[in-house]
mmCIF file of C-alpha atoms in Angstrom:
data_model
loop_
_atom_site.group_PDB
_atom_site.id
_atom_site.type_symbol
_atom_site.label_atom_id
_atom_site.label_comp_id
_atom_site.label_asym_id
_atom_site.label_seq_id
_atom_site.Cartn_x
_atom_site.Cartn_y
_atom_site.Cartn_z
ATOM 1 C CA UNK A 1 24.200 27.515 6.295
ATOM 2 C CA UNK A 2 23.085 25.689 2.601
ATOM 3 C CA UNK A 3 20.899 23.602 2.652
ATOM 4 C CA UNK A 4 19.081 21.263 -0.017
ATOM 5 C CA UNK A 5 15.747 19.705 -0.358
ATOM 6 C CA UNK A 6 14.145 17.358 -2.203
ATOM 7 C CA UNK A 7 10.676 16.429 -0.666
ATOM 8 C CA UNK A 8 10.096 13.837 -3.361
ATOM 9 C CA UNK A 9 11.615 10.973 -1.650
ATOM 10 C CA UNK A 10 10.225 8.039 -4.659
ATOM 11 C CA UNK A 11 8.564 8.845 -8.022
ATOM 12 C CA UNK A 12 6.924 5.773 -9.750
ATOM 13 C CA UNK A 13 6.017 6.878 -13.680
ATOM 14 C CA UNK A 14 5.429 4.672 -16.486
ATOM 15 C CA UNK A 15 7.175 4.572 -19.476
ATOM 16 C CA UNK A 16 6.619 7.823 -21.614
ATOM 17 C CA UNK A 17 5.739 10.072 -19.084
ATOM 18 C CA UNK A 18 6.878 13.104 -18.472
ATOM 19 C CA UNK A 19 8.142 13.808 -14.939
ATOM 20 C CA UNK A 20 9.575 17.099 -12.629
ATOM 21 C CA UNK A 21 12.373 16.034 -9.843
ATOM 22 C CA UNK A 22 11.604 19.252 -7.177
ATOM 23 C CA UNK A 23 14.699 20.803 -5.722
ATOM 24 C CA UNK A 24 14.677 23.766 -2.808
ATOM 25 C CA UNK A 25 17.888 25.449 -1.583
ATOM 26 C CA UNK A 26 18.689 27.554 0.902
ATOM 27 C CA UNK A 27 21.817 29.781 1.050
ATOM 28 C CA UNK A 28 22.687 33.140 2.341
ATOM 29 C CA UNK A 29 25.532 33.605 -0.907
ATOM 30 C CA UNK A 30 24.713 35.575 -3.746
ATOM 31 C CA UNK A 31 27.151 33.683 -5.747
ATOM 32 C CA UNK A 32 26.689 29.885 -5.383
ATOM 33 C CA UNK A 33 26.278 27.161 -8.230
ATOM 34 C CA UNK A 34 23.514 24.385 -8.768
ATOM 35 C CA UNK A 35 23.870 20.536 -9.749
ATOM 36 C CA UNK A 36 22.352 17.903 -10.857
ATOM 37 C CA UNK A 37 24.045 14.362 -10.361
ATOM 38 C CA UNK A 38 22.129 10.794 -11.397
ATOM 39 C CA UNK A 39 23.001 7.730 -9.295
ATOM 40 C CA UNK A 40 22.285 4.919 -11.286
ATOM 41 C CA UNK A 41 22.525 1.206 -9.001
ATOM 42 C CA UNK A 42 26.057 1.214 -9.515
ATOM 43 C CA UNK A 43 26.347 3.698 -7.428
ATOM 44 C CA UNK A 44 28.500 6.469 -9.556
ATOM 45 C CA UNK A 45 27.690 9.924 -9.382
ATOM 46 C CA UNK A 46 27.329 10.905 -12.760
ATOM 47 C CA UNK A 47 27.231 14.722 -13.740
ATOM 48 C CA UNK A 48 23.722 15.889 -15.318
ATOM 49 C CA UNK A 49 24.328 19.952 -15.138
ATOM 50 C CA UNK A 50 25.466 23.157 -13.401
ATOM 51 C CA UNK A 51 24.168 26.152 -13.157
ATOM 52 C CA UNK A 52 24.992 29.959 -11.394
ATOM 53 C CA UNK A 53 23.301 32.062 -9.556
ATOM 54 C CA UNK A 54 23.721 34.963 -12.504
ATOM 55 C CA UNK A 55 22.173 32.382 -15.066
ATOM 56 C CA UNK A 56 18.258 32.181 -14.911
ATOM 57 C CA UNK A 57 18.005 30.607 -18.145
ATOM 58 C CA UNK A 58 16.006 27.519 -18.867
ATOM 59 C CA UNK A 59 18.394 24.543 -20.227
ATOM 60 C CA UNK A 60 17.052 21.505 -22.208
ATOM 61 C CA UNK A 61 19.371 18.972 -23.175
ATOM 62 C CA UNK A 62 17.419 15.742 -25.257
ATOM 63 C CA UNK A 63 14.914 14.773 -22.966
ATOM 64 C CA UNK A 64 16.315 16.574 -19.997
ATOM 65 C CA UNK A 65 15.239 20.233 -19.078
ATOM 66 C CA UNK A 66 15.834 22.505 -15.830
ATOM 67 C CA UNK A 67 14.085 25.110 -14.473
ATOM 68 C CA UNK A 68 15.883 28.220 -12.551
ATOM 69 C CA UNK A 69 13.592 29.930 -10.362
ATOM 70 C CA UNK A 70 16.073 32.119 -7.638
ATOM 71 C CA UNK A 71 12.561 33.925 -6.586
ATOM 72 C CA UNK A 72 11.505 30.351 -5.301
ATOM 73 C CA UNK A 73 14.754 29.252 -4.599
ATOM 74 C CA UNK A 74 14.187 26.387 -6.515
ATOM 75 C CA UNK A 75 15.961 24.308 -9.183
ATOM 76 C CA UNK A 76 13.943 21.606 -10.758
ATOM 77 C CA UNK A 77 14.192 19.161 -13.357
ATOM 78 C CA UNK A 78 12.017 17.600 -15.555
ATOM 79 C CA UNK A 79 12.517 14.192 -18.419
ATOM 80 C CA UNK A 80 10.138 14.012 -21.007
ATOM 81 C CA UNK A 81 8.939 11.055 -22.180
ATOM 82 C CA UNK A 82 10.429 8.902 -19.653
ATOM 83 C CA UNK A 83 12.469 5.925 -20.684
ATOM 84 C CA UNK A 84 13.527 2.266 -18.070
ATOM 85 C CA UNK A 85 17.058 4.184 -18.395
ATOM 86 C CA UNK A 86 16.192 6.584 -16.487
ATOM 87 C CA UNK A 87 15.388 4.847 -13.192
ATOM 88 C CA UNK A 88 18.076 6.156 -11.082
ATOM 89 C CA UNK A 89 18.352 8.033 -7.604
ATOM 90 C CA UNK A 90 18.923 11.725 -8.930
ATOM 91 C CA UNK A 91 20.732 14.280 -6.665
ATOM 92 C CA UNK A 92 20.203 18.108 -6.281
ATOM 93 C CA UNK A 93 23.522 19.500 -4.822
ATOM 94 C CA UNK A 94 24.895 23.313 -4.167
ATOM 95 C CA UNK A 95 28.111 25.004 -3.760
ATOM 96 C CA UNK A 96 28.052 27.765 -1.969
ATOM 97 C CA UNK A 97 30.650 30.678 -3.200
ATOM 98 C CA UNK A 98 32.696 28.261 -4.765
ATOM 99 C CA UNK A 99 35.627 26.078 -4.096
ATOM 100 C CA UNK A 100 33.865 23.040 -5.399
ATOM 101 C CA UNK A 101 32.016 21.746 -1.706
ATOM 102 C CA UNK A 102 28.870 20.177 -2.689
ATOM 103 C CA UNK A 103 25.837 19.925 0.008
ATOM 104 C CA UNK A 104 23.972 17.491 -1.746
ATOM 105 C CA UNK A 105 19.601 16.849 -0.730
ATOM 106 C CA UNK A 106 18.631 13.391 0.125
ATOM 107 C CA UNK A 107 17.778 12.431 -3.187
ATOM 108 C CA UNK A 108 14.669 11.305 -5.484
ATOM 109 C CA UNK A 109 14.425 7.805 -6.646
ATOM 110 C CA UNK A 110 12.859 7.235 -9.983
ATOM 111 C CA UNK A 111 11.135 3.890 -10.757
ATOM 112 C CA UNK A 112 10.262 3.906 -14.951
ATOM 113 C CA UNK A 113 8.002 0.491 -15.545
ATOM 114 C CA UNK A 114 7.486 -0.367 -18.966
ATOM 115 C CA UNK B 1 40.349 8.972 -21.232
ATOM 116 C CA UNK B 2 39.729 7.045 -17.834
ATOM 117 C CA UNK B 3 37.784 8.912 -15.346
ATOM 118 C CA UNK B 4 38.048 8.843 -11.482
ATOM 119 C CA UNK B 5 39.087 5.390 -10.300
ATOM 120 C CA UNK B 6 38.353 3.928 -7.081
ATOM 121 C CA UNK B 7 40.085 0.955 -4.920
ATOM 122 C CA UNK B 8 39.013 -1.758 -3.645
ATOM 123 C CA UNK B 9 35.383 -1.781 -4.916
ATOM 124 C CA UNK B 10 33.864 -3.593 -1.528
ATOM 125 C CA UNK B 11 35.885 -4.059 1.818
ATOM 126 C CA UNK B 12 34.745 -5.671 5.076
ATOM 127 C CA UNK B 13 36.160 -5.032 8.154
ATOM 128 C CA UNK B 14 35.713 -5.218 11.578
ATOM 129 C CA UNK B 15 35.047 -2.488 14.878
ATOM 130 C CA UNK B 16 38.332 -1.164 15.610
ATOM 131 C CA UNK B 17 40.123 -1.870 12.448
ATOM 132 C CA UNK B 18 41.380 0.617 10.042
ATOM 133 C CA UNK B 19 40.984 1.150 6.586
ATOM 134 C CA UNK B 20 42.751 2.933 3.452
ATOM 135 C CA UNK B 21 40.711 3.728 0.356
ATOM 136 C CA UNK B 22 42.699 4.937 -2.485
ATOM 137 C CA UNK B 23 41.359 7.291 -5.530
ATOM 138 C CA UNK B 24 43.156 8.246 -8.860
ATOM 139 C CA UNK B 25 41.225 11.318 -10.268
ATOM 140 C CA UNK B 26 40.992 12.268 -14.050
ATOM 141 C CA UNK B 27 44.052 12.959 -15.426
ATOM 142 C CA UNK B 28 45.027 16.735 -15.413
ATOM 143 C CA UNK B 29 42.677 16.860 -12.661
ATOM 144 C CA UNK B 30 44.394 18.546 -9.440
ATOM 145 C CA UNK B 31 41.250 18.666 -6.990
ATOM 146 C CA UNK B 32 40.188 15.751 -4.517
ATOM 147 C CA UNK B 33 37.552 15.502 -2.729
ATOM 148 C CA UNK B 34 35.918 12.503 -0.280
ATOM 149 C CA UNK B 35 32.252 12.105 0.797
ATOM 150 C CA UNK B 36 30.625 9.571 2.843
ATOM 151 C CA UNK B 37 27.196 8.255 1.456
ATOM 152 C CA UNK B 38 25.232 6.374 4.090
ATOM 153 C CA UNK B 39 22.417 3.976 2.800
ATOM 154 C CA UNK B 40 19.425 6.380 1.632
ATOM 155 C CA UNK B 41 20.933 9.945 1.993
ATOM 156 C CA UNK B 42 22.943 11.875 -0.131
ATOM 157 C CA UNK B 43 26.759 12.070 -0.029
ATOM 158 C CA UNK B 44 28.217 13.956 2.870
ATOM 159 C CA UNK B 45 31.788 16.140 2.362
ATOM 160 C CA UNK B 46 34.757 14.943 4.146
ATOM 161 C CA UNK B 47 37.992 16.450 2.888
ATOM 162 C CA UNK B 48 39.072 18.542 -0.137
ATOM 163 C CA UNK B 49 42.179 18.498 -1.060
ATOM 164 C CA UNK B 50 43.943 20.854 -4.004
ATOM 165 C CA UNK B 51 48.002 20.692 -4.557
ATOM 166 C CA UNK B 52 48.486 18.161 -1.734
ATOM 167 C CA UNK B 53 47.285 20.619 0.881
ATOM 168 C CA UNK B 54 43.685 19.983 2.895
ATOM 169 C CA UNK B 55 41.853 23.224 1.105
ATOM 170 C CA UNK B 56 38.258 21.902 3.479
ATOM 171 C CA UNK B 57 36.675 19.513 6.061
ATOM 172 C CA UNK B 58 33.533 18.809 6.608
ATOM 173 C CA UNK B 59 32.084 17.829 9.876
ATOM 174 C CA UNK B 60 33.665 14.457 10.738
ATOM 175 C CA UNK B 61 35.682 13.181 13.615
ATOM 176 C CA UNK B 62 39.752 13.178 14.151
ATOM 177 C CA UNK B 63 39.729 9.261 13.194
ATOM 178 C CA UNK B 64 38.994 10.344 9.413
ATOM 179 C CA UNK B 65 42.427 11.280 7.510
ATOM 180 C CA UNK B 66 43.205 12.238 4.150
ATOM 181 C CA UNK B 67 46.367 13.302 1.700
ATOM 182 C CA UNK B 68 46.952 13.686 -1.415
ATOM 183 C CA UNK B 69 49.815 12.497 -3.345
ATOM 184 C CA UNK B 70 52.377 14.462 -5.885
ATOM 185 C CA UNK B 71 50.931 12.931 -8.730
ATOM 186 C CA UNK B 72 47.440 14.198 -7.366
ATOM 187 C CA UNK B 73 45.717 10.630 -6.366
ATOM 188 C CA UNK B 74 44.738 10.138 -2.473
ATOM 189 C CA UNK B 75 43.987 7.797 0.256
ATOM 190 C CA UNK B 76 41.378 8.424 2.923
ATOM 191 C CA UNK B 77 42.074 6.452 5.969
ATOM 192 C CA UNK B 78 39.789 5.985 8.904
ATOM 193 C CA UNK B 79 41.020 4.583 12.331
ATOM 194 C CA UNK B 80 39.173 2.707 15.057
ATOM 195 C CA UNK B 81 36.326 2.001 12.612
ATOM 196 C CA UNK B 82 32.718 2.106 14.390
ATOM 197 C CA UNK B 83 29.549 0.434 12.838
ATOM 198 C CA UNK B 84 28.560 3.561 11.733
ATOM 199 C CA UNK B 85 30.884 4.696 9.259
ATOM 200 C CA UNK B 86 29.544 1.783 6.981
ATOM 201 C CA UNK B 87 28.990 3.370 3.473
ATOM 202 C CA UNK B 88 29.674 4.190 0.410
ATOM 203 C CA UNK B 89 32.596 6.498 -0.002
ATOM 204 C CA UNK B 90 33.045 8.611 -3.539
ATOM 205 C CA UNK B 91 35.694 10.162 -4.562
ATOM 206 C CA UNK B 92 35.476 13.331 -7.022
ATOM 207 C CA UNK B 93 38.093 15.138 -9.042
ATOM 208 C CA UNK B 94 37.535 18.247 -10.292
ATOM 209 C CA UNK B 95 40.234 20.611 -12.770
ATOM 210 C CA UNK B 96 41.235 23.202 -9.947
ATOM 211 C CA UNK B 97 40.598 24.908 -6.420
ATOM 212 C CA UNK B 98 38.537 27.406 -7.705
ATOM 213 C CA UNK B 99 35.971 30.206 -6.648
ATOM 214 C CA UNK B 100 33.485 28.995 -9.511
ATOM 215 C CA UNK B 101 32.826 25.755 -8.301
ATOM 216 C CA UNK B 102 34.817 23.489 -10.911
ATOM 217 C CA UNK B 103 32.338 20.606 -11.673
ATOM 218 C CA UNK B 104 33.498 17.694 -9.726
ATOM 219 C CA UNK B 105 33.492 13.942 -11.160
ATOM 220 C CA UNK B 106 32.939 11.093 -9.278
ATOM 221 C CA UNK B 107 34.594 7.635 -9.039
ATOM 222 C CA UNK B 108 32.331 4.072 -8.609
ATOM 223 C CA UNK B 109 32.975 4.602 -5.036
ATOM 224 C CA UNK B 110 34.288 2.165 -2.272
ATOM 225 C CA UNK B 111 31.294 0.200 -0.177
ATOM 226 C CA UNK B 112 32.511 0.008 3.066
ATOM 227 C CA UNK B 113 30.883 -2.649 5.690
ATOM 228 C CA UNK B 114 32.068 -2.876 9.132
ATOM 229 C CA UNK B 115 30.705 -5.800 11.116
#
């Protein structure tokens, strides 16, 4: 069965700091496809990225960046230069084979003082 | 364009009640989905629904209920509410039923509080 983790229950950086959200996922599919989702105290999911299996490569968006790694299983994502903005609970979520089912990990709160 | 919408926003209720949450998803969006997010976890799947038919369940009891409508919105209805299923519950909408995992797109979510 899939399974997320994200050990890193709370992060506390200060403003400007660079920081790396850990995510570890277990599934038995070849094919299956990565998220990230950032939960903001509203409470709305909102949609960071998605990656496959087949794609290994590196993404950066602005601040944002993810790193691939299927020989560690891992899926981790890093914001540069940290802004109050970002303080949010951040989720790392799989879908395995498709179909859109999401098993999401228990999620990382970032605190960003100023 | 409006994304997924989500009503009511907070609802109290009582053991043994029931409750209907309702969800409009992104228009051209065909895919529903429901997931229950207890305090301090992440979201849990309940139901996917795709065309008005239940395309997956996730591991919750008979009292949780879903459909979907023809103009693709959907209600999730649970019966004999327990103190347990208080939460937030998202909706997400995603384009199809597809094999490559169609990013879905949440709604605010309803908070749920059953006293």
């Amino acid at each position: 069965a899939q399974k997320v983790t994200q050990a890193q229950t709370e992060i506390s950086v200060v403003e400007k700091e660079d920081v790396t959200l850990d995510c570890v996922y277990e599934t038995r599919d070849t094919t299956y496809y990565l998220f990230w989702y950032k939960q903001p105290p509203s409470g709305e999911l909102v949609f960071l990225i998605r990656r496959n299996s087949f794609d290994e490569q590196n993404e950066i968006s602005g601040r944002y960046s993810w790193n691939f790694q299927k020989s560690t299983s891992s899926f981790n994502f890093t914001i540069t230069a940290s802004q109050v903005v970002d303080s949010a609970v951040y989720f790392c979520a799989l879908s395995e084979g498709g179909y859109s089912t999401l098993t999401f990990g228990k999620g990382t709160m970032l605190l960003v003082s100023p | 364009d409006a994304g997924v919408t989500q009503s009511p926003t907070h609802l109290i209720k009582t053991r043994g009640q029931h409750v209907t949450l309702r969800c409009s998803p992104i228009s051209g969006h065909k895919s529903v989905s429901w997931y229950q997010q207890v305090l301090g976890q992440g979201p849990q799947f309940i139901f996917q629904y795709y065309e008005k038919e239940e395309r997956g369940r996730g591991n919750f009891p008979d009292r949780f209920s879903a459909r979907q409508f023809p103009n693709y919105s959907s209600e999730l209805n649970v019966n004999a509410l327990l103190l347990g299923d208080s939460a937030l519950y998202l909706c997400a909408s995603s384009p199809r039923f597809s094999a490559t995992a169609d990013t879905q797109y949440f709604g605010p979510g309803t908070r749920l509080t059953v006293l």
